[in-house]
mmCIF file of C-alpha atoms in Angstrom:
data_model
loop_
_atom_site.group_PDB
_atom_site.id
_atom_site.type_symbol
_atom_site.label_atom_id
_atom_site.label_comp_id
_atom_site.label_asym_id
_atom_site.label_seq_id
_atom_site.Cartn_x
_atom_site.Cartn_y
_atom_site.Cartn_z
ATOM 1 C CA UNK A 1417 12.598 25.853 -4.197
ATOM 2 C CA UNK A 1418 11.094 28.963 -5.716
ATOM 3 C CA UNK A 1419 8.816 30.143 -2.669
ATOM 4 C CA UNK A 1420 7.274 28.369 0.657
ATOM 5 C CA UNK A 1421 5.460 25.130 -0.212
ATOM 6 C CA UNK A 1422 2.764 23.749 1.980
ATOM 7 C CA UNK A 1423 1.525 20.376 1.561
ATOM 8 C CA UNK A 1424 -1.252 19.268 1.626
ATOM 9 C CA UNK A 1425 -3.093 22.024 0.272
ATOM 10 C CA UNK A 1426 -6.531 20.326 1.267
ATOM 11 C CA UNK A 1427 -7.258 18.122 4.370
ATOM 12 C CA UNK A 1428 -10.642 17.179 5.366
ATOM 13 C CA UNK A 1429 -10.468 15.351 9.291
ATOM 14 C CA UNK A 1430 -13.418 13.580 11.052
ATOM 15 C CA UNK A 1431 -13.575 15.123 14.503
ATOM 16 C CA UNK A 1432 -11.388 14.190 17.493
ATOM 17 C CA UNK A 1433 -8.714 12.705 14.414
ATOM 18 C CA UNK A 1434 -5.394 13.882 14.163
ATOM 19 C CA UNK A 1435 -3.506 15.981 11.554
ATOM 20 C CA UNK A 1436 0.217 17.013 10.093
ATOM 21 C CA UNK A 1437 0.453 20.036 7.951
ATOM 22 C CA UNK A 1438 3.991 20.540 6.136
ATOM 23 C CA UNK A 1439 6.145 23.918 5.393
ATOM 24 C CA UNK A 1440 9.045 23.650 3.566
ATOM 25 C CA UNK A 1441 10.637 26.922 3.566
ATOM 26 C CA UNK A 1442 12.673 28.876 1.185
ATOM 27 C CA UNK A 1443 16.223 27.638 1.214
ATOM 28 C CA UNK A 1444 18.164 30.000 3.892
ATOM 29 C CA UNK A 1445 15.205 31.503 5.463
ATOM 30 C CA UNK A 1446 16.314 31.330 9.133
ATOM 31 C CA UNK A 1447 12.889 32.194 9.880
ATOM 32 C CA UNK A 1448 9.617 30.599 10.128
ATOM 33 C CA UNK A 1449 5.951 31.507 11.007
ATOM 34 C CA UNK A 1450 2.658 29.771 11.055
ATOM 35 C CA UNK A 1451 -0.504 31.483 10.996
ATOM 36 C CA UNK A 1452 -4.365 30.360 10.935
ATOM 37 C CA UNK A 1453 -6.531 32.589 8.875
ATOM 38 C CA UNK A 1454 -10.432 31.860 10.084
ATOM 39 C CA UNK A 1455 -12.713 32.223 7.185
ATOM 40 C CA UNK A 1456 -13.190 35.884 5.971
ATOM 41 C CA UNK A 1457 -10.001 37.142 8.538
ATOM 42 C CA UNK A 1458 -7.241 38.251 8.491
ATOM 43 C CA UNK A 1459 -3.928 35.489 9.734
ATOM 44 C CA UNK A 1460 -3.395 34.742 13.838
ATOM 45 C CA UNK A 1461 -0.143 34.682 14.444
ATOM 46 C CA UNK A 1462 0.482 30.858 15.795
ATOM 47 C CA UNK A 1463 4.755 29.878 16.108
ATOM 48 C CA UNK A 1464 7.641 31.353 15.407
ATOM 49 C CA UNK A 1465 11.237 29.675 14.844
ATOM 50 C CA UNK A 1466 14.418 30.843 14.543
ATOM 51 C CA UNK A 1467 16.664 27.879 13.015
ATOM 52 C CA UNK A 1468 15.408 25.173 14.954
ATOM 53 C CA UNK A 1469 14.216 26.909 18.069
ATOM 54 C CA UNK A 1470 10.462 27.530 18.869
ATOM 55 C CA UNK A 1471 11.229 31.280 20.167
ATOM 56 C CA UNK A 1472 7.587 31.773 19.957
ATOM 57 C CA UNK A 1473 4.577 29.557 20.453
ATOM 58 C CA UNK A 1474 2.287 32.485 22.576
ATOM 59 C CA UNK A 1475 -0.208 31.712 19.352
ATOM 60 C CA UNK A 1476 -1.000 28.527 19.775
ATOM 61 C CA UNK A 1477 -4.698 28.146 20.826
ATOM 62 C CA UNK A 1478 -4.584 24.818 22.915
ATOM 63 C CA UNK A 1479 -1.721 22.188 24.157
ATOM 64 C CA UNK A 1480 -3.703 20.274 21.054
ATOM 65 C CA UNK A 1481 -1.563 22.426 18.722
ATOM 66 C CA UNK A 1482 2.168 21.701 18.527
ATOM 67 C CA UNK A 1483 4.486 22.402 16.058
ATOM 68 C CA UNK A 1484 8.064 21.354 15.232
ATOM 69 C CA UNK A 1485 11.421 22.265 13.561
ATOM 70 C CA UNK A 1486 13.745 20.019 13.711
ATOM 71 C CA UNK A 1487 16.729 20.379 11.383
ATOM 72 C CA UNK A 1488 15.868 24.209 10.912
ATOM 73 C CA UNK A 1489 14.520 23.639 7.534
ATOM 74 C CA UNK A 1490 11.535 22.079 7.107
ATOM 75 C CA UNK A 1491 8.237 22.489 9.581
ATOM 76 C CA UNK A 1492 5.783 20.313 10.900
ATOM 77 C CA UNK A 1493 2.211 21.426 12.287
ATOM 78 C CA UNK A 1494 0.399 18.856 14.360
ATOM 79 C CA UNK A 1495 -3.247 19.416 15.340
ATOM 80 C CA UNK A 1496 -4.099 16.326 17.756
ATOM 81 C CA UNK A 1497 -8.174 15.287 18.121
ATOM 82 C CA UNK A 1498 -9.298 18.011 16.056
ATOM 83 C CA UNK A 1499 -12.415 19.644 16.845
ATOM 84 C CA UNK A 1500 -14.483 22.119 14.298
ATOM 85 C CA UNK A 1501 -13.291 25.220 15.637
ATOM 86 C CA UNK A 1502 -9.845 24.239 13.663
ATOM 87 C CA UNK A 1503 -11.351 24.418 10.453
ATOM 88 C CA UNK A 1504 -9.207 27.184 8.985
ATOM 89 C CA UNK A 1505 -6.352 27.938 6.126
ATOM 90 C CA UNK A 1506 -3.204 27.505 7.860
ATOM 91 C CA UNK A 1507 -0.208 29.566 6.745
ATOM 92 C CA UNK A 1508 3.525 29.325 6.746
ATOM 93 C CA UNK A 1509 5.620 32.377 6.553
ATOM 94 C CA UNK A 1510 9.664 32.246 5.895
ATOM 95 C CA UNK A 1511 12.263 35.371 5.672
ATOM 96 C CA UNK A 1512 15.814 35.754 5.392
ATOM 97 C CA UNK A 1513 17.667 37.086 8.445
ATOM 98 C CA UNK A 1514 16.742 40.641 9.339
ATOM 99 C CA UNK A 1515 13.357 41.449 10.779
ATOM 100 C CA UNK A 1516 12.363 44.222 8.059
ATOM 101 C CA UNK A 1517 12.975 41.766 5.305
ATOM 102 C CA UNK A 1518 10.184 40.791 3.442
ATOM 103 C CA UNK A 1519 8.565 37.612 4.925
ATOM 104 C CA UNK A 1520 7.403 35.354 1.849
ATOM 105 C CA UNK A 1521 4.245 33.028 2.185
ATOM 106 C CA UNK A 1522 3.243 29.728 1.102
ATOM 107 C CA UNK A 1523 -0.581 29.003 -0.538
ATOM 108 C CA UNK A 1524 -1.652 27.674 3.158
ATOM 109 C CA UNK A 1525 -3.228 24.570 3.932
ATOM 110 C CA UNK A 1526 -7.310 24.373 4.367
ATOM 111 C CA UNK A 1527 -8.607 22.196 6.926
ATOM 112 C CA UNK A 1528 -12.237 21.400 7.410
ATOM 113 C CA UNK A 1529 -12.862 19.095 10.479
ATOM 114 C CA UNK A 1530 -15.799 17.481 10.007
ATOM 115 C CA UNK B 1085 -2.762 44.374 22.670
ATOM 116 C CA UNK B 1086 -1.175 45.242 19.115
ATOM 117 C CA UNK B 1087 -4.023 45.496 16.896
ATOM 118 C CA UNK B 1088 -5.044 46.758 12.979
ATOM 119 C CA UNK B 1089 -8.533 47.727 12.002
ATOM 120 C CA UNK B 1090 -9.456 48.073 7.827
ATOM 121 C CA UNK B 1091 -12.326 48.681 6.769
ATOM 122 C CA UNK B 1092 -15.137 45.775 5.706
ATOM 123 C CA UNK B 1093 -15.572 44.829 2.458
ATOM 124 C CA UNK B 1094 -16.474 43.777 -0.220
ATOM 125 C CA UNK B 1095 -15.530 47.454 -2.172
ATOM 126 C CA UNK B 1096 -17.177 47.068 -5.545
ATOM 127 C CA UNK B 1097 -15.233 49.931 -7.973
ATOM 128 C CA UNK B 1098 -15.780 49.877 -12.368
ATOM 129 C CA UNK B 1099 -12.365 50.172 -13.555
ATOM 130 C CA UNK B 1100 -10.528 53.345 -13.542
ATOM 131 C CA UNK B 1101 -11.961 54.607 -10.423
ATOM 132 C CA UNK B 1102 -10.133 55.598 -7.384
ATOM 133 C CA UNK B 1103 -9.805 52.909 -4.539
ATOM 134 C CA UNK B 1104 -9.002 53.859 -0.570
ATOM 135 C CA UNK B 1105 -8.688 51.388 1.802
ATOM 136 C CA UNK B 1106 -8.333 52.989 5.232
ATOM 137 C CA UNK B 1107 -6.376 51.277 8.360
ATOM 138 C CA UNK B 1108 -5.758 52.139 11.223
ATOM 139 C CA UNK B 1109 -3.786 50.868 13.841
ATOM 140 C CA UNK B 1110 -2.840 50.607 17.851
ATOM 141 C CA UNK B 1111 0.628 49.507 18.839
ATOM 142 C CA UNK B 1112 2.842 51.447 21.194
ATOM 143 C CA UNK B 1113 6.205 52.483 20.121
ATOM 144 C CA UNK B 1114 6.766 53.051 16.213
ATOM 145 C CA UNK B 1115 5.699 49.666 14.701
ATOM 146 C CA UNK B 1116 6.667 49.066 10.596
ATOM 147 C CA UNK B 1117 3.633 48.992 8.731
ATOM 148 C CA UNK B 1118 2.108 46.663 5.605
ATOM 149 C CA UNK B 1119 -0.018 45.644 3.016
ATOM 150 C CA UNK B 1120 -0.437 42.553 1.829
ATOM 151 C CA UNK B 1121 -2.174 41.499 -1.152
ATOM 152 C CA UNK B 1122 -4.277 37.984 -2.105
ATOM 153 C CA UNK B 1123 -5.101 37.322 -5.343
ATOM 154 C CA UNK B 1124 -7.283 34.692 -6.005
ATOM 155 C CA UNK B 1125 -5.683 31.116 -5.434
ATOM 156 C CA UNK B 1126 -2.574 32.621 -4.449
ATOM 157 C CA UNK B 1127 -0.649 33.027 -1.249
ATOM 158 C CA UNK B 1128 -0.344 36.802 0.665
ATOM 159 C CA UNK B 1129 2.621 39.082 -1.066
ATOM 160 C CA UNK B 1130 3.614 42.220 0.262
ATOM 161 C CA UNK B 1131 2.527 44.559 -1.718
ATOM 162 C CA UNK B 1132 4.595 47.757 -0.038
ATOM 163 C CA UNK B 1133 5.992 48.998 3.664
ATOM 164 C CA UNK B 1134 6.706 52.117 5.271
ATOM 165 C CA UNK B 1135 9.104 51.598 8.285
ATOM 166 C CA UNK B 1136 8.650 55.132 9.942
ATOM 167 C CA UNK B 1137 6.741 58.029 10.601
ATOM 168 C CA UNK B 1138 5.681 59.678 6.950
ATOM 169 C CA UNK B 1139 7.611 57.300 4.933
ATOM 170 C CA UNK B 1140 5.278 56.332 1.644
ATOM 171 C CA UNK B 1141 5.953 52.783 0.678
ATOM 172 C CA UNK B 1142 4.547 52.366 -3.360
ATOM 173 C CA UNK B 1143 4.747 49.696 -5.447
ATOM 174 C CA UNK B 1144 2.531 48.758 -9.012
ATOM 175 C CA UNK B 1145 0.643 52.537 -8.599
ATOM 176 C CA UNK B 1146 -0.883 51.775 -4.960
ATOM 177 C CA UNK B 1147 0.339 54.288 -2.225
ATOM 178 C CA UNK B 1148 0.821 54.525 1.471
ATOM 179 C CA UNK B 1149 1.881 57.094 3.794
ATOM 180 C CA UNK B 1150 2.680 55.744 7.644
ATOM 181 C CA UNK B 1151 0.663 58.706 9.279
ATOM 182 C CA UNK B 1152 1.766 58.532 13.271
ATOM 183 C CA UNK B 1153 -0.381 61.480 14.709
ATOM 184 C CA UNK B 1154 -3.271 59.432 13.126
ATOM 185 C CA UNK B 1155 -2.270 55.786 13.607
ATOM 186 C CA UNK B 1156 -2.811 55.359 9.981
ATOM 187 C CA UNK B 1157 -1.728 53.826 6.767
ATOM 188 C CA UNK B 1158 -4.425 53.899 3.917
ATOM 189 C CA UNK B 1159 -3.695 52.431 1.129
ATOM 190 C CA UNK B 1160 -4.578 54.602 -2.630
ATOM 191 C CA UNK B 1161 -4.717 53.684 -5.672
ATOM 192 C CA UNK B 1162 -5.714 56.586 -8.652
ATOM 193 C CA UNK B 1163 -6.946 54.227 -11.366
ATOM 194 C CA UNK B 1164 -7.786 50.648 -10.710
ATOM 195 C CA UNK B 1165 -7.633 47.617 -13.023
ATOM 196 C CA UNK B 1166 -10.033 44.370 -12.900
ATOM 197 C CA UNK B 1167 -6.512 43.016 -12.088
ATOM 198 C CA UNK B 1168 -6.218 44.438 -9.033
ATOM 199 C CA UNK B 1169 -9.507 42.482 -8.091
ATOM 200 C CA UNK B 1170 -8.314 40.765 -4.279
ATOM 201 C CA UNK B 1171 -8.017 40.626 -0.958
ATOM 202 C CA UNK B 1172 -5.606 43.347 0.796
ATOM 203 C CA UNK B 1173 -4.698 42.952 4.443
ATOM 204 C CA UNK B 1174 -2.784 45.730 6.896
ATOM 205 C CA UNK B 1175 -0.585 44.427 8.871
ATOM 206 C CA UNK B 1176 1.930 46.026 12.092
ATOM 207 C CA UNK B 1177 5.520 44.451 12.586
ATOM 208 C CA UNK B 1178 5.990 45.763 16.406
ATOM 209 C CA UNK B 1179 10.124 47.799 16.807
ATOM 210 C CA UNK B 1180 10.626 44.608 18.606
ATOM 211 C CA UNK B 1181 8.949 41.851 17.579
ATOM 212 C CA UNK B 1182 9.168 39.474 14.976
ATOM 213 C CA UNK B 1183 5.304 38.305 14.237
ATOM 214 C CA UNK B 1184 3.043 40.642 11.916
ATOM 215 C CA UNK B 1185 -0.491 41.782 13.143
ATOM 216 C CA UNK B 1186 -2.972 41.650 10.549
ATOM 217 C CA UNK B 1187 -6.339 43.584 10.248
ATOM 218 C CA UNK B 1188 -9.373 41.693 8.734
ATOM 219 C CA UNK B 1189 -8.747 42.128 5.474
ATOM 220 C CA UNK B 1190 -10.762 43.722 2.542
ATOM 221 C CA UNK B 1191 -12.150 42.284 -0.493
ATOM 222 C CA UNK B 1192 -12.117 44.780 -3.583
ATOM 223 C CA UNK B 1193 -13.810 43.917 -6.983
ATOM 224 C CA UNK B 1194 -12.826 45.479 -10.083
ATOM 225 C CA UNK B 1195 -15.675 45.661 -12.913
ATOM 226 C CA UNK B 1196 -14.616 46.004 -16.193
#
């Protein structure tokens, strides 16, 4: 595709339920991020994979947050029992090989836990 | 830890004027340095880099210079547009890292 897509681009949970957010990353990118931007912040670094490997994960705030890369394309987030603290935008990040190339973001995903 | 410090927003400007965003940053070694850019509804895009010590990364009339002795990297722009109305975020890429560190962000408003 042309950029990072992130699906659902809303998601509104009832406490303690769980959620999947979706990255699909641009074709080639051998590299993937996910952040979570807090309203009125700047992005927290979360996960990073290189191809299918989680090199990364030093981000994630809890063992309830757990994220997945299967075929090195396409990313899964998974937030189990959500609580309101999760309520944030969370943001996928892809880039080519090289770490100085640019790294090209998708439109994020806001959750509100309710 | 790494970390990136801008200053708070929101910067209210009328079109025209001059806009400064100062960052600073802490990081040991010689980090690459950012800024991104949100428009409204939109995703973050780089807006320029500098990837060493007094390199000035430019791009659509906004200017940075990577100032080491000062841990800095403001960001300048001479004449502002109501286009240029967003969100900007610094941001560190540590020499051997792979994940960015970004500041808060700041909100500028451009009035016609």
């Amino acid at each position: 595709g042309a950029g990072v897509s992130q699906s659902p681009r809303y998601k509104v949970a009832k406490r303690g339920q769980d959620v999947a957010l979706r990255c699909d990353p641009i074709s080639g990118h051998v590299s993937l991020f996910w952040y979570q931007q807090a309203l009125g912040q700047g992005p927290e670094f979360l996960t990073y994979f290189q191809n299918e490997a989680q090199l990364d994960k030093s981000g994630l705030p809890s063992d309830r947050f757990f994220a997945e890369r299967p075929e090195g394309s396409v990313s899964t987030l998974k937030i189990q029992r959500t609580q309101q603290e999760d309520s944030a935008v969370y943001l996928c990040a892809s880039r080519s090989t090289g770490r100085d190339t640019e790294a090209f973001f998708g439109q994020g995903t806001r959750l509100t836990v309710v | 830890g790494d970390s990136v410090t801008q200053m708070e927003g929101p910067v209210t400007l009328s079109e025209e004027a001059f806009l400064t965003i100062n960052c600073t940053y802490t990081a040991t070694g010689y980090p690459s340095l950012f800024w991104y850019v949100q428009y409204p509804g939109e995703g973050l895009q780089l807006l320029l880099k500098a990837t060493k010590a007094d390199d000035k990364g430019s791009n659509k009339g906004f200017e940075a210079t990577y100032r080491k002795e000062t841990t800095s990297f403001h960001l300048e722009k001479g004449s502002v547009q109501v286009s240029d109305s967003a969100v900007y975020f610094c941001a560190l890429l540590k020499a051997a890292g792979n994940k960015l560190t970004f500041g808060g962000g700041t909100r500028v408003l451009v009035k016609p």
